[in-house]
């Protein structure tokens, strides 16, 4: 089935000047975080795998994973990528916290927004099949969520929804669905692997005790 991949939003740096500023911001956040907040919240850092696939889509895409989530003064920096490249998408604190909880399988007392979305889809016989970060325009990322639905007569259909990359990442993480980046976006983003390596070298890794808590 031919599918088009258009919009959604989630701000991220695009120009070199912005990326230089982003590196300084992240570097400062890492330093401040490691000194001040290491006892309150540990950034998530995960191993990577890499795949270049078509996945039934009409564009070449690269499978990526959430490599790390780092709090910043304005929200959270989500490191997305694989062994070849890592880039950053900035999200608000609420979504960043949701991604963190889904990665750690933290049980919540009451359902939050993304939990409610998942419950609604389950009730309607739908599930996230994959998400694609498919475009980057004017320093804004765009994404699509591909939903597979089946009714009580076992009739199946594929639904493609416009969604913010931050929400796509959250629901994909929650439902263990693959995350893809289009080749065009992948080629355009700057590699931030050195920043992630710096985080790992400074020991900003998941705390087993923190992860085992509720």
Tab-separated table of C-alpha atoms in Angstrom:
chain	number	residue	atom	x	y	z
A	1	UNK	CA	0.000	0.000	0.000
A	2	UNK	CA	1.418	3.346	-1.003
A	3	UNK	CA	1.550	5.793	1.851
A	4	UNK	CA	2.412	9.467	1.984
A	5	UNK	CA	4.351	10.852	4.872
A	6	UNK	CA	3.563	14.421	5.746
A	7	UNK	CA	3.450	16.629	8.850
A	8	UNK	CA	3.567	17.054	12.623
A	9	UNK	CA	5.659	19.139	14.890
A	10	UNK	CA	8.320	19.082	17.552
A	11	UNK	CA	11.031	21.673	17.540
A	12	UNK	CA	14.670	20.822	17.007
A	13	UNK	CA	17.743	22.706	15.799
A	14	UNK	CA	18.495	22.752	12.111
A	15	UNK	CA	21.114	25.330	11.217
A	16	UNK	CA	24.718	25.041	12.247
A	17	UNK	CA	24.428	28.034	14.544
A	18	UNK	CA	21.502	26.406	16.321
A	19	UNK	CA	23.356	23.097	16.590
A	20	UNK	CA	26.394	24.820	18.095
A	21	UNK	CA	24.096	26.445	20.612
A	22	UNK	CA	22.357	23.106	21.233
A	23	UNK	CA	25.669	21.406	21.941
A	24	UNK	CA	26.552	24.089	24.473
A	25	UNK	CA	23.097	23.827	26.042
A	26	UNK	CA	23.303	20.046	26.327
A	27	UNK	CA	26.871	20.199	27.615
A	28	UNK	CA	25.834	22.684	30.289
A	29	UNK	CA	22.762	20.583	31.143
A	30	UNK	CA	24.909	17.458	31.503
A	31	UNK	CA	27.333	19.241	33.805
A	32	UNK	CA	24.638	20.848	35.944
A	33	UNK	CA	22.587	17.695	36.019
A	34	UNK	CA	25.451	15.446	37.102
A	35	UNK	CA	26.285	17.818	39.969
A	36	UNK	CA	22.827	18.790	41.182
A	37	UNK	CA	20.121	16.329	40.159
A	38	UNK	CA	21.833	12.953	39.935
A	39	UNK	CA	20.029	11.788	43.077
A	40	UNK	CA	16.610	12.821	41.767
A	41	UNK	CA	16.537	11.608	38.196
A	42	UNK	CA	18.934	9.569	36.098
A	43	UNK	CA	18.961	10.101	32.318
A	44	UNK	CA	18.150	6.987	30.359
A	45	UNK	CA	20.871	5.677	28.057
A	46	UNK	CA	20.133	2.619	25.929
A	47	UNK	CA	22.118	0.433	23.526
A	48	UNK	CA	21.432	0.835	19.830
A	49	UNK	CA	20.776	-1.338	16.825
A	50	UNK	CA	20.736	-0.205	13.211
A	51	UNK	CA	18.593	-1.162	10.225
A	52	UNK	CA	18.017	0.423	6.848
A	53	UNK	CA	14.664	-0.877	5.626
A	54	UNK	CA	11.659	-0.059	3.553
A	55	UNK	CA	9.212	-1.667	5.970
A	56	UNK	CA	6.455	-1.748	3.375
A	57	UNK	CA	6.724	2.018	2.892
A	58	UNK	CA	7.381	4.017	-0.245
A	59	UNK	CA	10.432	5.723	1.256
A	60	UNK	CA	13.690	4.323	2.498
A	61	UNK	CA	13.736	4.669	6.264
A	62	UNK	CA	16.167	3.955	9.062
A	63	UNK	CA	15.051	2.274	12.250
A	64	UNK	CA	16.098	4.182	15.357
A	65	UNK	CA	15.651	3.930	19.081
A	66	UNK	CA	15.445	6.304	22.000
A	67	UNK	CA	19.068	6.382	23.119
A	68	UNK	CA	18.741	8.785	26.040
A	69	UNK	CA	16.409	11.270	27.724
A	70	UNK	CA	17.998	14.293	29.372
A	71	UNK	CA	16.187	17.033	31.327
A	72	UNK	CA	16.946	20.587	30.178
A	73	UNK	CA	15.868	23.979	31.451
A	74	UNK	CA	13.078	24.101	28.862
A	75	UNK	CA	11.893	20.482	28.886
A	76	UNK	CA	13.746	17.355	27.784
A	77	UNK	CA	16.240	16.459	25.070
A	78	UNK	CA	15.432	13.079	23.540
A	79	UNK	CA	18.409	11.481	21.815
A	80	UNK	CA	17.211	9.406	18.839
A	81	UNK	CA	19.406	7.237	16.657
A	82	UNK	CA	21.504	4.120	16.250
A	83	UNK	CA	25.169	3.142	16.142
A	84	UNK	CA	25.780	5.330	13.098
A	85	UNK	CA	24.216	8.609	14.139
A	86	UNK	CA	22.289	10.236	16.976
A	87	UNK	CA	20.251	13.426	16.815
A	88	UNK	CA	18.136	15.345	19.290
A	89	UNK	CA	14.464	16.220	19.395
A	90	UNK	CA	13.403	18.631	22.109
A	91	UNK	CA	10.115	17.838	23.835
A	92	UNK	CA	8.180	19.358	26.695
A	93	UNK	CA	8.669	18.076	30.214
A	94	UNK	CA	5.362	16.191	30.288
A	95	UNK	CA	6.123	14.116	27.199
A	96	UNK	CA	9.727	13.631	28.265
A	97	UNK	CA	8.540	12.239	31.587
A	98	UNK	CA	6.060	9.958	29.797
A	99	UNK	CA	8.796	8.556	27.543
A	100	UNK	CA	10.996	7.998	30.585
A	101	UNK	CA	8.249	6.134	32.448
A	102	UNK	CA	7.449	3.962	29.419
A	103	UNK	CA	11.118	3.062	28.978
A	104	UNK	CA	11.319	2.078	32.623
A	105	UNK	CA	7.936	0.339	32.682
A	106	UNK	CA	6.930	2.423	35.673
A	107	UNK	CA	3.466	1.632	36.977
A	108	UNK	CA	1.312	4.726	37.468
A	109	UNK	CA	-1.522	5.083	39.950
A	110	UNK	CA	-3.776	6.751	37.392
A	111	UNK	CA	-3.630	6.720	33.576
A	112	UNK	CA	-1.896	9.703	32.008
A	113	UNK	CA	-2.627	11.141	28.559
A	114	UNK	CA	-0.654	8.591	26.543
A	115	UNK	CA	-2.056	5.764	28.673
A	116	UNK	CA	-5.570	6.979	27.865
A	117	UNK	CA	-4.711	7.084	24.151
A	118	UNK	CA	-3.512	3.487	24.323
A	119	UNK	CA	-6.619	2.378	26.228
A	120	UNK	CA	-8.870	4.018	23.635
A	121	UNK	CA	-7.038	2.318	20.775
A	122	UNK	CA	-7.220	-1.044	22.504
A	123	UNK	CA	-10.955	-0.609	23.108
A	124	UNK	CA	-11.428	0.159	19.411
A	125	UNK	CA	-9.305	-2.771	18.254
A	126	UNK	CA	-6.418	-0.595	17.109
A	127	UNK	CA	-2.695	-0.659	17.730
A	128	UNK	CA	0.315	1.456	16.746
A	129	UNK	CA	2.136	-0.473	14.047
A	130	UNK	CA	5.003	1.992	13.569
A	131	UNK	CA	5.821	5.683	13.620
A	132	UNK	CA	7.886	7.648	11.121
A	133	UNK	CA	9.703	10.944	11.606
A	134	UNK	CA	9.353	11.861	7.976
A	135	UNK	CA	10.200	15.498	7.426
A	136	UNK	CA	12.149	18.479	8.734
A	137	UNK	CA	11.147	21.984	7.703
A	138	UNK	CA	12.178	25.300	9.214
A	139	UNK	CA	13.698	23.596	12.269
A	140	UNK	CA	10.475	21.644	12.872
A	141	UNK	CA	10.198	17.868	12.732
A	142	UNK	CA	7.130	16.191	11.259
A	143	UNK	CA	5.900	12.656	11.885
A	144	UNK	CA	3.191	10.131	11.139
A	145	UNK	CA	1.705	7.387	13.287
A	146	UNK	CA	0.624	4.264	11.413
A	147	UNK	CA	-2.287	2.567	13.173
A	148	UNK	CA	-3.627	-0.903	12.396
A	149	UNK	CA	-7.287	-1.341	13.279
A	150	UNK	CA	-9.578	-4.351	13.229
A	151	UNK	CA	-13.328	-4.330	13.893
A	152	UNK	CA	-15.583	-7.019	15.380
A	153	UNK	CA	-15.980	-8.574	11.902
A	154	UNK	CA	-12.204	-8.911	11.691
A	155	UNK	CA	-12.071	-6.349	8.919
A	156	UNK	CA	-8.675	-4.672	8.974
A	157	UNK	CA	-7.579	-1.232	7.893
A	158	UNK	CA	-4.466	0.926	8.120
A	159	UNK	CA	-4.878	4.471	9.411
A	160	UNK	CA	-2.168	7.077	9.002
A	161	UNK	CA	-2.310	9.977	11.472
A	162	UNK	CA	-0.538	13.304	11.639
A	163	UNK	CA	1.080	13.613	15.079
A	164	UNK	CA	3.865	15.417	16.871
A	165	UNK	CA	7.134	13.456	16.840
A	166	UNK	CA	7.196	13.715	20.627
A	167	UNK	CA	3.811	11.985	20.906
A	168	UNK	CA	4.796	9.447	18.254
A	169	UNK	CA	7.927	8.567	20.209
A	170	UNK	CA	5.934	8.273	23.435
A	171	UNK	CA	3.212	5.979	22.091
A	172	UNK	CA	5.716	3.893	20.117
A	173	UNK	CA	7.803	3.453	23.255
A	174	UNK	CA	4.727	2.541	25.246
A	175	UNK	CA	3.494	-0.032	22.716
A	176	UNK	CA	6.950	-1.326	21.774
A	177	UNK	CA	6.383	-0.252	18.172
A	178	UNK	CA	9.322	0.516	15.864
A	179	UNK	CA	10.413	4.101	15.253
A	180	UNK	CA	11.684	5.082	11.813
A	181	UNK	CA	13.316	8.164	10.338
A	182	UNK	CA	13.098	8.913	6.626
A	183	UNK	CA	16.364	8.879	4.711
A	184	UNK	CA	15.917	12.576	3.854
A	185	UNK	CA	15.662	13.587	7.513
A	186	UNK	CA	18.470	11.233	8.478
A	187	UNK	CA	20.813	12.798	5.931
A	188	UNK	CA	19.926	16.325	7.030
A	189	UNK	CA	20.289	16.116	10.815
A	190	UNK	CA	23.638	16.675	12.496
A	191	UNK	CA	25.248	13.842	14.394
A	192	UNK	CA	25.193	14.390	18.153
A	193	UNK	CA	26.858	11.082	19.025
A	194	UNK	CA	29.777	12.882	20.656
A	195	UNK	CA	27.415	14.493	23.164
A	196	UNK	CA	25.855	11.122	23.980
A	197	UNK	CA	29.296	9.565	24.365
A	198	UNK	CA	30.240	12.354	26.753
A	199	UNK	CA	27.164	11.572	28.826
A	200	UNK	CA	28.095	7.896	28.944
A	201	UNK	CA	31.685	8.685	29.853
A	202	UNK	CA	30.520	10.834	32.745
A	203	UNK	CA	28.451	7.941	33.999
A	204	UNK	CA	24.988	9.310	33.243
A	205	UNK	CA	23.409	5.898	32.805
A	206	UNK	CA	20.226	4.265	34.110
A	207	UNK	CA	20.311	3.567	37.821
A	208	UNK	CA	19.176	-0.051	38.418
A	209	UNK	CA	17.711	0.912	41.799
A	210	UNK	CA	15.763	3.778	40.268
A	211	UNK	CA	14.477	1.554	37.469
A	212	UNK	CA	13.284	-1.091	39.888
A	213	UNK	CA	11.143	1.357	41.830
A	214	UNK	CA	7.365	1.144	41.292
